[in-house]
Short mmCIF file of C-alpha atoms in Angstrom, two decimals:
data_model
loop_
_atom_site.label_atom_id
_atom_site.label_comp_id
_atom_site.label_asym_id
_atom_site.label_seq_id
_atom_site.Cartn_x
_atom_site.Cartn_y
_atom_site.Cartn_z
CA UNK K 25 19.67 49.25 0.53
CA UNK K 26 16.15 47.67 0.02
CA UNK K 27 17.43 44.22 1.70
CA UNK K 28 18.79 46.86 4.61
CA UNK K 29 14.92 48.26 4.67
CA UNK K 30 13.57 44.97 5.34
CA UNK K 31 15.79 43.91 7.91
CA UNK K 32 15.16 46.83 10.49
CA UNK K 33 11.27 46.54 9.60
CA UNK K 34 12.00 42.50 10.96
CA UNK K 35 14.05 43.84 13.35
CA UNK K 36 11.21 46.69 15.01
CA UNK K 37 8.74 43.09 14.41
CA UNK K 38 10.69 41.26 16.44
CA UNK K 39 10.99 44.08 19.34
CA UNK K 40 7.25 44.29 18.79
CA UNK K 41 6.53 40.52 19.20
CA UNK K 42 8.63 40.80 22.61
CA UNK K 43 6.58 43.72 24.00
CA UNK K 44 3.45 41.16 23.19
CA UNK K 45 5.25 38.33 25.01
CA UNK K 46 6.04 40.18 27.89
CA UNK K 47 1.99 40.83 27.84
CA UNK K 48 1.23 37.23 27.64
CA UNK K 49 3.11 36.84 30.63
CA UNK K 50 2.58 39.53 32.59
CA UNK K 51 -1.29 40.11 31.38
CA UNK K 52 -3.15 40.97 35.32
CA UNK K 53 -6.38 39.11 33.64
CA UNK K 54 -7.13 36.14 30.77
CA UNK K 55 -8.33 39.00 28.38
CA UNK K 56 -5.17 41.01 28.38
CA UNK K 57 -3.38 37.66 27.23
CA UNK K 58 -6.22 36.89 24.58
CA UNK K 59 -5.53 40.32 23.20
CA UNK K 60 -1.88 39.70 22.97
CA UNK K 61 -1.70 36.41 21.63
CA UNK K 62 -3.87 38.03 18.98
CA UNK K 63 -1.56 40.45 18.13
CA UNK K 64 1.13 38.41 18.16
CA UNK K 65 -0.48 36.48 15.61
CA UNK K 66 -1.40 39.79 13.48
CA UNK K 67 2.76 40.48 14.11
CA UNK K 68 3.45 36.72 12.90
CA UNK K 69 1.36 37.83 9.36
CA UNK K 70 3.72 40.97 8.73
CA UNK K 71 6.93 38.89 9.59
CA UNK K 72 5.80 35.90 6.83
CA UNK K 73 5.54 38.99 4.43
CA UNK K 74 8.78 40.59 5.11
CA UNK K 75 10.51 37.35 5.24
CA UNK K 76 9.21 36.11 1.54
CA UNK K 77 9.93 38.96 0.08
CA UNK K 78 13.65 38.71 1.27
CA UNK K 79 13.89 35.56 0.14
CA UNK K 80 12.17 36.91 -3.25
CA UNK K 81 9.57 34.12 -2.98
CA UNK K 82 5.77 33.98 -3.24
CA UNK K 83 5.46 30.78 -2.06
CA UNK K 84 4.53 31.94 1.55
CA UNK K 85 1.57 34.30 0.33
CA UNK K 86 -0.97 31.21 1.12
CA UNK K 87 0.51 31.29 4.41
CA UNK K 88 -0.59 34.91 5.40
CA UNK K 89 -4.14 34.20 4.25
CA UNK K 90 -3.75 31.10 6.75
CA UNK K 91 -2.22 32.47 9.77
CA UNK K 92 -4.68 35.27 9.67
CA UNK K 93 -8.08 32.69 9.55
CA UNK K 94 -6.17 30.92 11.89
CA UNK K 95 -5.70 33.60 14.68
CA UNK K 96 -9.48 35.03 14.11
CA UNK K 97 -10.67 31.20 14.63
CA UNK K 98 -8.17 30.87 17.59
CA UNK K 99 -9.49 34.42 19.24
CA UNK K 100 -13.02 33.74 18.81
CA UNK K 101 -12.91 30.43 20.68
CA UNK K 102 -10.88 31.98 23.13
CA UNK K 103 -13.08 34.97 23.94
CA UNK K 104 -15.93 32.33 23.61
CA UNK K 105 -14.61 30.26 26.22
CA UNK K 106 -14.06 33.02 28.71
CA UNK K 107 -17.66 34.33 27.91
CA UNK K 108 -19.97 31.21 28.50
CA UNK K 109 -17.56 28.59 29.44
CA UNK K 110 -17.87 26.27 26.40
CA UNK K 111 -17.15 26.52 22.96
CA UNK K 112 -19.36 24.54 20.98
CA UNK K 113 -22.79 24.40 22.88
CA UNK K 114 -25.00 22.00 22.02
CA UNK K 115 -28.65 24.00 21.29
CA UNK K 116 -28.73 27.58 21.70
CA UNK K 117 -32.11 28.68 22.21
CA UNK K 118 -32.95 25.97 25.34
CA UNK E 7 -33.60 31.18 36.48
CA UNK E 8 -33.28 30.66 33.18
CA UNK E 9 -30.18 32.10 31.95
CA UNK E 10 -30.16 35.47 29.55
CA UNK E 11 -29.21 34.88 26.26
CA UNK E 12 -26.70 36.45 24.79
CA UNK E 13 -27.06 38.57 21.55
CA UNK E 14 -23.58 38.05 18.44
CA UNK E 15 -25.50 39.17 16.13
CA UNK E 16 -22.26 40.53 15.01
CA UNK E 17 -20.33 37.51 15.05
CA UNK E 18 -23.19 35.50 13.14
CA UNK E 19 -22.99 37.75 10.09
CA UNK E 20 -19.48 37.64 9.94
CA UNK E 21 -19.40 33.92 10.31
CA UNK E 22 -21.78 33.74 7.27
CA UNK E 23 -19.64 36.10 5.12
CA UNK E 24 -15.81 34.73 5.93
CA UNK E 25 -17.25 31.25 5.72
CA UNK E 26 -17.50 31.50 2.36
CA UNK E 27 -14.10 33.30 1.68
CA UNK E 28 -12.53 30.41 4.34
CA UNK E 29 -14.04 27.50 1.71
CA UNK E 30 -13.48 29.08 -1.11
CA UNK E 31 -10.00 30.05 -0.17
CA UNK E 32 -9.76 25.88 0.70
CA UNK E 33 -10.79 24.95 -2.68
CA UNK E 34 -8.09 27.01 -3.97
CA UNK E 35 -6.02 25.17 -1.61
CA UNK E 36 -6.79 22.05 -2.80
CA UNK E 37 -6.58 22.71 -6.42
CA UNK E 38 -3.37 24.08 -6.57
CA UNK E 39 -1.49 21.46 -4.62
CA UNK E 40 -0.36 19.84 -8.18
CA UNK E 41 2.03 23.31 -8.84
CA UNK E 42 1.87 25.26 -5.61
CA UNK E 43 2.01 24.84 -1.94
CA UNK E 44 -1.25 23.28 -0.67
CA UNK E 45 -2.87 20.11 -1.34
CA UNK E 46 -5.56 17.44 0.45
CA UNK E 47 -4.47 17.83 3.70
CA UNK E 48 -4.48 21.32 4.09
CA UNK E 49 -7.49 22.42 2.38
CA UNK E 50 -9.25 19.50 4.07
CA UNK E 51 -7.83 20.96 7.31
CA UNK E 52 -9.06 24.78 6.15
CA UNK E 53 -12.37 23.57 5.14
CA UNK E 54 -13.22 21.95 8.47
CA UNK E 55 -11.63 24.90 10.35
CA UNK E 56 -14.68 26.84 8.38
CA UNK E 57 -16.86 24.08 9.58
CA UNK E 58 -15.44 24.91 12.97
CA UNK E 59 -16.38 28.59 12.68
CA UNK E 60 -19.64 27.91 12.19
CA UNK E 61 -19.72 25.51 15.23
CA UNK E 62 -18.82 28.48 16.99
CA UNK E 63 -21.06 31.03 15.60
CA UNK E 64 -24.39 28.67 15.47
CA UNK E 65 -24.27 25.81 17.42
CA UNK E 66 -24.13 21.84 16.81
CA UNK E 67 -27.96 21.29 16.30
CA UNK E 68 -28.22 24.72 13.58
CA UNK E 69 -25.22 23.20 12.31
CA UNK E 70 -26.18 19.64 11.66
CA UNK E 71 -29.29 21.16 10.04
CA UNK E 72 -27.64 22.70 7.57
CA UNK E 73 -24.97 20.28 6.98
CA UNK E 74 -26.77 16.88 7.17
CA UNK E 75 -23.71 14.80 6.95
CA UNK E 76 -22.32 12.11 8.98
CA UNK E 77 -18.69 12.58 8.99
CA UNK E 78 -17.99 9.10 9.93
CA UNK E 79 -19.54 8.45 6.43
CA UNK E 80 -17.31 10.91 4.38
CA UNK E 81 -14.25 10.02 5.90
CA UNK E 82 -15.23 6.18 5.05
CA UNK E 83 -15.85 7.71 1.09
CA UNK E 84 -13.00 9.12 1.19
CA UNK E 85 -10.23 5.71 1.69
CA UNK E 86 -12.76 4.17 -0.63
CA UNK E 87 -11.98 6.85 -3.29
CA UNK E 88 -8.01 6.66 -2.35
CA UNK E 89 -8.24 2.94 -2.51
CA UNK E 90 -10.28 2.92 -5.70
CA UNK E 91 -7.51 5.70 -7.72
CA UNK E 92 -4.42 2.82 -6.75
CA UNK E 93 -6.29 -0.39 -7.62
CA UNK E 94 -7.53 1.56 -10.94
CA UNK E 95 -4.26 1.21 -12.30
CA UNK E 96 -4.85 -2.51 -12.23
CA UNK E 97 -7.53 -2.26 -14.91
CA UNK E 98 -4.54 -1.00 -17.29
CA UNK E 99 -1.95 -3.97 -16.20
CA UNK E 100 0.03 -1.23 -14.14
CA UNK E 101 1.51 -1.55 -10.75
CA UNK E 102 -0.75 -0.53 -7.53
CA UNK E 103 -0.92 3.80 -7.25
CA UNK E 104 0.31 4.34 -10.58
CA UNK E 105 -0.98 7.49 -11.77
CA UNK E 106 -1.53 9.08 -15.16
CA UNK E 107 -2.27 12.74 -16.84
CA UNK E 108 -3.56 14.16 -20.43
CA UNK E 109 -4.52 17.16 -21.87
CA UNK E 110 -8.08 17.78 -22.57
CA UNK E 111 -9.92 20.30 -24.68
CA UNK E 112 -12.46 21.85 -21.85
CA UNK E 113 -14.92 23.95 -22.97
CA UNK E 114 -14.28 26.91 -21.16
CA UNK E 115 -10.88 26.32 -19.42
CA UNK E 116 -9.47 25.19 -22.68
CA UNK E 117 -6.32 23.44 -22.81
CA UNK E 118 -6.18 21.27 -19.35
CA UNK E 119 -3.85 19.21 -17.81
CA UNK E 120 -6.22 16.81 -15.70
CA UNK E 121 -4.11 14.66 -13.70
CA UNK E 122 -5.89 10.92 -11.76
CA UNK E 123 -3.36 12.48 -8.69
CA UNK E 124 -6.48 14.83 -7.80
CA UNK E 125 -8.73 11.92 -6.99
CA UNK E 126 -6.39 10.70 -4.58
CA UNK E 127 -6.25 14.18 -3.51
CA UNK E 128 -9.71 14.66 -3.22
CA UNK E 129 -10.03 10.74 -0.70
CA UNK E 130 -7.09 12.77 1.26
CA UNK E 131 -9.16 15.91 1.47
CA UNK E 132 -12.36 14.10 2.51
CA UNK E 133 -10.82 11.71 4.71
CA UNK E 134 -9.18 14.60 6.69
CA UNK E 135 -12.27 16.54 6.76
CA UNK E 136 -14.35 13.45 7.80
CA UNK E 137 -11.78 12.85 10.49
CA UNK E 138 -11.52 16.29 12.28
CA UNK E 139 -15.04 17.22 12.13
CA UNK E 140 -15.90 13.60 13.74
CA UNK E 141 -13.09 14.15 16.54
CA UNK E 142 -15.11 18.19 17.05
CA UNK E 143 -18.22 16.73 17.62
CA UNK E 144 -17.48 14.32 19.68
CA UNK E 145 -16.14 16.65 21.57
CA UNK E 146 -18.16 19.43 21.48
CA UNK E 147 -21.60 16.79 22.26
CA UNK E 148 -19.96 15.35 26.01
CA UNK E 149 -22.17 16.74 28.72
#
């Protein structure tokens, strides 16, 4: 029953992480696809956590904690990028 | 005309609180690659992605103020550390990279296994963060 639980909550994920894809590609502007590939990351977090606990592992929990520094780093460079044109400047206040 | 600077005042005060949890969270990382995923190369990877965040947040001159390191340097220290752990074992008439552990009475940990695996671990960790902040630099300095 539980194991049945878990699968339809991977299965809605997975419908979920489609939806996002179809964004990516479809996005009308670079934001829209930022915004996705966010989310899709945020969807990537809750499908580690559904798989390790069918698997009845904890060996994955480091892995949440990393995808999710992972996709804030990712969006932040991204949303950098599109606001000044480069990521790491060099002095700020010249 | 000069151009208008732009005000993350938001973004700065984040960076300077999940920095923190990002290195600490690295440490972890590193320490518990003996019994648990993780291990030199990742945490070295997670610290320098903290590193990174602040590169974005700040920029490289704030950055380089707070962090006088060369990373060309600590990447050096660290094969000299990994080096240093395998020809060790010479000193006890053992092969090259053989390692050894004991338990030790610490003072407030108590009963420890310390392992001589961690110092390799720890000329992984600093040759991977040496490496990757060198390579985002370099990068990040080209005009």
């Amino acid at each position: 029953m539980f194991t049945l639980i878990l699968q339809i909550a991977l299965g809605i994920m997975a419908v979920s992480t489609l939806l996002y894809v179809i964004r990516v590609i479809k996005g009308p502007t670079v934001p829209d696809r930022v915004v996705a590939l966010d989310a899709i990351g945020i969807n990537l977090i809750a499908i580690t956590a559904l798989v390790s606990i069918l698997l009845k592992t904890s060996a994955f929990l480091d892995i949440i904690l990393l995808l999710g520094i992972l996709s804030f780093i990712g969006t932040i460079a991204f949303s950098k990028f599109l606001e000044k044109g480069e990521i790491i400047e060099n002095d700020r206040n010249c | 005309m000069r151009q208008q600077k732009t005000n993350d005042i938001i973004l700065q005060t984040a960076t300077k609180l999940v920095s923190f949890i990002i290195l600490l969270f690295s440490f972890y990382l590193f320490l518990a690659g003996h019994n648990a995923p993780g291990g030199g190369f990742v945490g070295g990877l997670i610290t320098s992605s903290a590193i990174v965040l602040l590169l974005l947040a700040f920029d490289l001159k704030t950055v380089k103020s707070i962090l006088p390191v060369n990373f060309i340097y600590v990447a050096a220290v660290g094969l000299l550390i990994a080096i240093a752990t395998g020809a060790g074992s010479f000193l006890f008439g053992a092969p090259f990279l053989t390692h050894t552990f004991g338990h030790f009475h610490l003072p407030v940990l108590g009963n420890t296994e310390l392992a001589t695996a961690t110092l390799f671990d720890l000329g992984v960790y600093l040759v991977v963060v040496g490496v990757t902040m060198t390579i985002i630099q370099t990068i990040g300095e080209e005009e």
